[in-house]
PDB file of C-alpha atoms in Angstrom:
ATOM      1  CA  MET Q   1      -0.150   0.134  -0.461  1.00 36.00           C
ATOM      2  CA  ALA Q   2       1.107   3.635  -0.716  1.00 39.00           C
ATOM      3  CA  ASP Q   3       2.181   6.363   1.695  1.00 42.00           C
ATOM      4  CA  SER Q   4      -0.189   8.657   2.790  1.00 42.00           C
ATOM      5  CA  ARG Q   5       2.384  11.652   2.109  1.00 45.00           C
ATOM      6  CA  ASP Q   6       3.890   9.548  -1.884  1.00 52.00           C
ATOM      7  CA  GLU Q   7       3.369  12.775  -5.104  1.00 54.00           C
ATOM      8  CA  ASN Q   8       2.241   9.693  -7.034  1.00 62.00           C
ATOM      9  CA  VAL Q   9      -1.197   8.473  -5.149  1.00 66.00           C
ATOM     10  CA  THR Q  10      -4.127  10.135  -6.093  1.00 70.00           C
ATOM     11  CA  TRP Q  11      -7.008   9.747  -2.963  1.00 68.00           C
ATOM     12  CA  LEU Q  12     -10.062   8.995  -4.564  1.00 74.00           C
ATOM     13  CA  THR Q  13     -13.975   8.808  -2.740  1.00 73.00           C
ATOM     14  CA  GLN Q  14     -15.406   5.534  -4.450  1.00 77.00           C
ATOM     15  CA  GLU Q  15     -18.016   7.700  -6.004  1.00 78.00           C
ATOM     16  CA  ALA Q  16     -15.193  10.236  -7.547  1.00 79.00           C
ATOM     17  CA  TYR Q  17     -13.460   6.387  -8.287  1.00 85.00           C
ATOM     18  CA  ASP Q  18     -16.097   4.926 -10.581  1.00 87.00           C
ATOM     19  CA  ARG Q  19     -17.581   7.908 -11.570  1.00 87.00           C
ATOM     20  CA  LEU Q  20     -14.240   8.227 -13.398  1.00 88.00           C
ATOM     21  CA  LYS Q  21     -14.030   4.513 -14.264  1.00 92.00           C
ATOM     22  CA  ALA Q  22     -16.890   4.215 -15.314  1.00 93.00           C
ATOM     23  CA  GLU Q  23     -16.200   7.956 -17.710  1.00 93.00           C
ATOM     24  CA  TYR Q  24     -12.091   5.461 -19.066  1.00 94.00           C
ATOM     25  CA  GLU Q  25     -14.445   3.035 -19.866  1.00 95.00           C
ATOM     26  CA  TYR Q  26     -16.766   4.477 -22.370  1.00 95.00           C
ATOM     27  CA  LEU Q  27     -14.272   6.802 -23.987  1.00 94.00           C
ATOM     28  CA  SER Q  28     -11.800   3.718 -23.952  1.00 94.00           C
ATOM     29  CA  GLY Q  29     -14.513   1.600 -25.370  1.00 94.00           C
ATOM     30  CA  PRO Q  30     -17.857   3.357 -27.649  1.00 95.00           C
ATOM     31  CA  GLY Q  31     -16.095   5.904 -27.415  1.00 94.00           C
ATOM     32  CA  ARG Q  32     -13.148   5.114 -29.364  1.00 94.00           C
ATOM     33  CA  VAL Q  33     -16.103   3.574 -31.777  1.00 95.00           C
ATOM     34  CA  ASP Q  34     -17.606   7.144 -32.030  1.00 94.00           C
ATOM     35  CA  ILE Q  35     -14.745   8.950 -33.064  1.00 93.00           C
ATOM     36  CA  ALA Q  36     -14.387   6.666 -35.967  1.00 93.00           C
ATOM     37  CA  LYS Q  37     -16.994   6.813 -36.931  1.00 93.00           C
ATOM     38  CA  LYS Q  38     -16.957  10.764 -37.396  1.00 90.00           C
ATOM     39  CA  ILE Q  39     -13.622  10.381 -38.987  1.00 90.00           C
ATOM     40  CA  GLU Q  40     -14.724   7.739 -41.221  1.00 90.00           C
ATOM     41  CA  ALA Q  41     -17.867   9.713 -42.671  1.00 89.00           C
ATOM     42  CA  ALA Q  42     -15.727  12.928 -43.095  1.00 86.00           C
ATOM     43  CA  ARG Q  43     -12.763  11.008 -44.723  1.00 85.00           C
ATOM     44  CA  GLU Q  44     -15.152   9.881 -46.645  1.00 86.00           C
ATOM     45  CA  GLU Q  45     -15.966  13.809 -47.747  1.00 82.00           C
ATOM     46  CA  GLY Q  46     -13.750  14.407 -50.561  1.00 78.00           C
ATOM     47  CA  ASP Q  47     -10.198  16.823 -49.961  1.00 77.00           C
ATOM     48  CA  LEU Q  48      -8.742  16.366 -46.520  1.00 75.00           C
ATOM     49  CA  ARG Q  49      -6.803  20.147 -47.096  1.00 76.00           C
ATOM     50  CA  GLU Q  50     -10.124  21.806 -47.101  1.00 78.00           C
ATOM     51  CA  ASN Q  51     -12.628  19.329 -44.464  1.00 82.00           C
ATOM     52  CA  GLY Q  52     -13.342  21.220 -42.000  1.00 83.00           C
ATOM     53  CA  GLY Q  53     -15.344  18.415 -40.253  1.00 85.00           C
ATOM     54  CA  TYR Q  54     -12.503  15.802 -40.897  1.00 87.00           C
ATOM     55  CA  HIS Q  55      -9.835  18.208 -39.263  1.00 87.00           C
ATOM     56  CA  ALA Q  56     -11.814  19.148 -36.161  1.00 90.00           C
ATOM     57  CA  ALA Q  57     -12.819  14.753 -35.844  1.00 90.00           C
ATOM     58  CA  LYS Q  58      -9.345  14.300 -35.534  1.00 90.00           C
ATOM     59  CA  ASP Q  59      -8.741  16.992 -33.364  1.00 92.00           C
ATOM     60  CA  GLU Q  60     -11.239  16.145 -30.667  1.00 93.00           C
ATOM     61  CA  GLN Q  61     -10.090  12.467 -31.199  1.00 94.00           C
ATOM     62  CA  GLY Q  62      -6.875  14.501 -30.110  1.00 93.00           C
ATOM     63  CA  LYS Q  63      -8.900  14.977 -26.933  1.00 93.00           C
ATOM     64  CA  MET Q  64     -10.330  12.018 -25.987  1.00 93.00           C
ATOM     65  CA  GLU Q  65      -7.309   9.872 -26.477  1.00 94.00           C
ATOM     66  CA  ALA Q  66      -5.438  12.819 -24.777  1.00 93.00           C
ATOM     67  CA  ARG Q  67      -7.933  12.147 -21.247  1.00 92.00           C
ATOM     68  CA  ILE Q  68      -8.512   8.777 -21.555  1.00 92.00           C
ATOM     69  CA  PHE Q  69      -4.449   9.020 -20.681  1.00 91.00           C
ATOM     70  CA  HIS Q  70      -5.090  11.109 -18.146  1.00 87.00           C
ATOM     71  CA  LEU Q  71      -8.086   8.848 -16.879  1.00 88.00           C
ATOM     72  CA  ARG Q  72      -5.247   6.371 -17.341  1.00 89.00           C
ATOM     73  CA  GLN Q  73      -2.922   7.990 -14.526  1.00 85.00           C
ATOM     74  CA  ILE Q  74      -5.132   8.682 -12.292  1.00 82.00           C
ATOM     75  CA  LEU Q  75      -7.212   5.278 -11.984  1.00 87.00           C
ATOM     76  CA  ASP Q  76      -3.459   3.346 -11.680  1.00 87.00           C
ATOM     77  CA  ASN Q  77      -2.472   5.511  -8.481  1.00 81.00           C
ATOM     78  CA  ALA Q  78      -5.726   5.717  -6.599  1.00 80.00           C
ATOM     79  CA  GLN Q  79      -5.744   4.780  -3.478  1.00 76.00           C
ATOM     80  CA  VAL Q  80      -9.768   4.648  -2.483  1.00 76.00           C
ATOM     81  CA  GLY Q  81     -10.734   5.486   0.623  1.00 69.00           C
ATOM     82  CA  GLU Q  82      -9.834   8.019   2.632  1.00 62.00           C
ATOM     83  CA  ALA Q  83      -5.807   8.603   3.294  1.00 58.00           C
ATOM     84  CA  PRO Q  84      -4.618   7.562   6.758  1.00 55.00           C
ATOM     85  CA  LYS Q  85      -4.421  11.096   8.082  1.00 60.00           C
ATOM     86  CA  ALA Q  86      -2.173  13.019  11.038  1.00 63.00           C
ATOM     87  CA  GLU Q  87      -4.523  15.843  12.818  1.00 70.00           C
ATOM     88  CA  GLY Q  88      -1.979  18.878  12.952  1.00 79.00           C
ATOM     89  CA  VAL Q  89       0.144  17.688   9.557  1.00 85.00           C
ATOM     90  CA  VAL Q  90      -0.864  18.502   6.025  1.00 87.00           C
ATOM     91  CA  GLY Q  91      -1.488  16.291   3.640  1.00 83.00           C
ATOM     92  CA  PRO Q  92      -3.917  15.117   1.218  1.00 81.00           C
ATOM     93  CA  GLY Q  93      -7.771  14.547   2.752  1.00 79.00           C
ATOM     94  CA  MET Q  94      -7.497  18.050   4.929  1.00 83.00           C
ATOM     95  CA  THR Q  95      -9.259  20.735   5.367  1.00 87.00           C
ATOM     96  CA  VAL Q  96      -6.184  24.012   6.015  1.00 90.00           C
ATOM     97  CA  THR Q  97      -6.890  26.701   7.022  1.00 93.00           C
ATOM     98  CA  ILE Q  98      -3.774  29.282   6.329  1.00 94.00           C
ATOM     99  CA  ARG Q  99      -3.215  32.579   6.166  1.00 93.00           C
ATOM    100  CA  PHE Q 100      -0.819  34.680   4.032  1.00 90.00           C
ATOM    101  CA  VAL Q 101       2.411  35.980   5.915  1.00 88.00           C
ATOM    102  CA  GLY Q 102       1.694  40.485   5.907  1.00 84.00           C
ATOM    103  CA  ASP Q 103      -1.712  40.281   5.408  1.00 84.00           C
ATOM    104  CA  ASP Q 104      -4.279  38.824   7.630  1.00 82.00           C
ATOM    105  CA  ASP Q 105      -7.046  37.161   5.363  1.00 86.00           C
ATOM    106  CA  GLU Q 106      -7.146  33.971   5.619  1.00 90.00           C
ATOM    107  CA  VAL Q 107      -7.963  30.603   3.388  1.00 90.00           C
ATOM    108  CA  THR Q 108     -10.053  27.361   4.124  1.00 91.00           C
ATOM    109  CA  PHE Q 109      -9.541  24.398   1.906  1.00 88.00           C
ATOM    110  CA  LEU Q 110      -9.337  20.471   0.482  1.00 85.00           C
ATOM    111  CA  LEU Q 111      -6.217  19.710  -0.534  1.00 85.00           C
ATOM    112  CA  ALA Q 112      -7.225  16.584  -2.289  1.00 82.00           C
ATOM    113  CA  SER Q 113      -6.985  15.459  -6.303  1.00 75.00           C
ATOM    114  CA  ARG Q 114      -9.029  18.270  -8.147  1.00 68.00           C
ATOM    115  CA  GLU Q 115     -11.462  15.022  -9.324  1.00 68.00           C
ATOM    116  CA  GLU Q 116     -13.008  15.552  -5.837  1.00 62.00           C
ATOM    117  CA  SER Q 117     -14.747  18.660  -7.757  1.00 57.00           C
ATOM    118  CA  GLY Q 118     -18.479  17.721  -5.939  1.00 61.00           C
ATOM    119  CA  ALA Q 119     -16.603  19.481  -2.969  1.00 61.00           C
ATOM    120  CA  PRO Q 120     -18.732  22.205  -0.927  1.00 72.00           C
ATOM    121  CA  ILE Q 121     -15.624  24.113  -0.081  1.00 79.00           C
ATOM    122  CA  ASP Q 122     -12.492  25.027  -2.911  1.00 85.00           C
ATOM    123  CA  VAL Q 123     -10.042  22.443  -3.407  1.00 85.00           C
ATOM    124  CA  TYR Q 124      -6.366  22.917  -4.239  1.00 87.00           C
ATOM    125  CA  SER Q 125      -4.691  20.320  -6.092  1.00 86.00           C
ATOM    126  CA  PRO Q 126      -1.150  18.703  -3.320  1.00 87.00           C
ATOM    127  CA  LYS Q 127       0.783  19.202  -6.498  1.00 85.00           C
ATOM    128  CA  SER Q 128      -0.405  22.666  -6.777  1.00 89.00           C
ATOM    129  CA  PRO Q 129       2.536  25.691  -6.424  1.00 93.00           C
ATOM    130  CA  LEU Q 130       0.470  26.205  -2.449  1.00 92.00           C
ATOM    131  CA  GLY Q 131       0.424  22.641  -2.126  1.00 91.00           C
ATOM    132  CA  ALA Q 132       2.954  20.692  -3.528  1.00 92.00           C
ATOM    133  CA  ALA Q 133       4.282  23.465  -0.391  1.00 94.00           C
ATOM    134  CA  ILE Q 134       2.095  23.076   2.365  1.00 94.00           C
ATOM    135  CA  ASN Q 135       1.775  18.674   2.382  1.00 90.00           C
ATOM    136  CA  GLY Q 136       3.644  17.781   5.259  1.00 89.00           C
ATOM    137  CA  LYS Q 137       4.234  21.375   6.889  1.00 92.00           C
ATOM    138  CA  LYS Q 138       2.812  20.141  10.610  1.00 92.00           C
ATOM    139  CA  ILE Q 139       0.315  23.985  12.329  1.00 92.00           C
ATOM    140  CA  GLY Q 140       1.909  27.111  12.947  1.00 93.00           C
ATOM    141  CA  GLU Q 141       5.185  25.840   9.969  1.00 94.00           C
ATOM    142  CA  LYS Q 142       5.123  28.534   7.759  1.00 94.00           C
ATOM    143  CA  ALA Q 143       5.839  27.712   3.591  1.00 95.00           C
ATOM    144  CA  THR Q 144       7.198  29.407   0.961  1.00 94.00           C
ATOM    145  CA  TYR Q 145       5.796  28.924  -3.078  1.00 94.00           C
ATOM    146  CA  ALA Q 146       5.753  30.555  -6.686  1.00 92.00           C
ATOM    147  CA  LEU Q 147       3.584  32.208  -7.854  1.00 89.00           C
ATOM    148  CA  PRO Q 148       2.690  32.233 -11.865  1.00 88.00           C
ATOM    149  CA  ASN Q 149       4.334  35.814 -11.945  1.00 92.00           C
ATOM    150  CA  GLY Q 150       7.741  34.387 -10.162  1.00 89.00           C
ATOM    151  CA  ARG Q 151       7.039  36.355  -6.600  1.00 91.00           C
ATOM    152  CA  GLN Q 152       7.235  34.421  -3.502  1.00 93.00           C
ATOM    153  CA  ASN Q 153       4.470  34.648  -1.552  1.00 91.00           C
ATOM    154  CA  THR Q 154       5.266  32.656   2.228  1.00 93.00           C
ATOM    155  CA  VAL Q 155       2.034  31.644   4.023  1.00 94.00           C
ATOM    156  CA  GLU Q 156       1.520  30.582   8.112  1.00 94.00           C
ATOM    157  CA  ILE Q 157      -0.261  27.268   8.787  1.00 94.00           C
ATOM    158  CA  LEU Q 158      -3.252  28.245  11.014  1.00 93.00           C
ATOM    159  CA  GLU Q 159      -5.168  24.455  10.938  1.00 90.00           C
ATOM    160  CA  ALA Q 160      -4.748  21.434   9.476  1.00 89.00           C
ATOM    161  CA  VAL Q 161      -7.842  18.462   9.950  1.00 85.00           C
ATOM    162  CA  PRO Q 162      -9.292  16.226   8.529  1.00 80.00           C
ATOM    163  CA  TYR Q 163     -12.048  16.297   5.871  1.00 74.00           C
ATOM    164  CA  ILE Q 164     -15.758  15.231   6.752  1.00 68.00           C
ATOM    165  CA  GLY Q 165     -17.273  16.235   4.372  1.00 61.00           C
ATOM    166  CA  ASN Q 166     -20.839  18.861   3.910  1.00 49.00           C
TER     167      ASN Q 166
END
């Protein structure tokens, strides 16, 4: 069994796992057949250089294959259930409250896979710059991470408790 801090593990609820598995099975089976039929029908319309339907179908096929690959990676690395949690330590499956250093603003969010986006609070990925910086930190510790503009931002961990849902 994988360690809860393993960055390759994606912790999913049974519901999220089942939903992703069903999507994967559809796309890699009937979805592939449907797109192949669209491509063939468009190919029969003639000159491929000026055939918008053909190019649109090929583009759709590329996006679908990328989604199939992504889903396969998630499912291959998924652990179903709850990540082992230690209250006071930031990790996947924890509700985390942080304060931006130099500011009084506090933010509370669930640190989890984006595939858990059905949560009633904001979800931050453990693989995001902020998520990676705070993962494993304890209450009272600070973490610095890079913003998209290249600047550094520092946060202080105020709370880390197991997510209990609604």
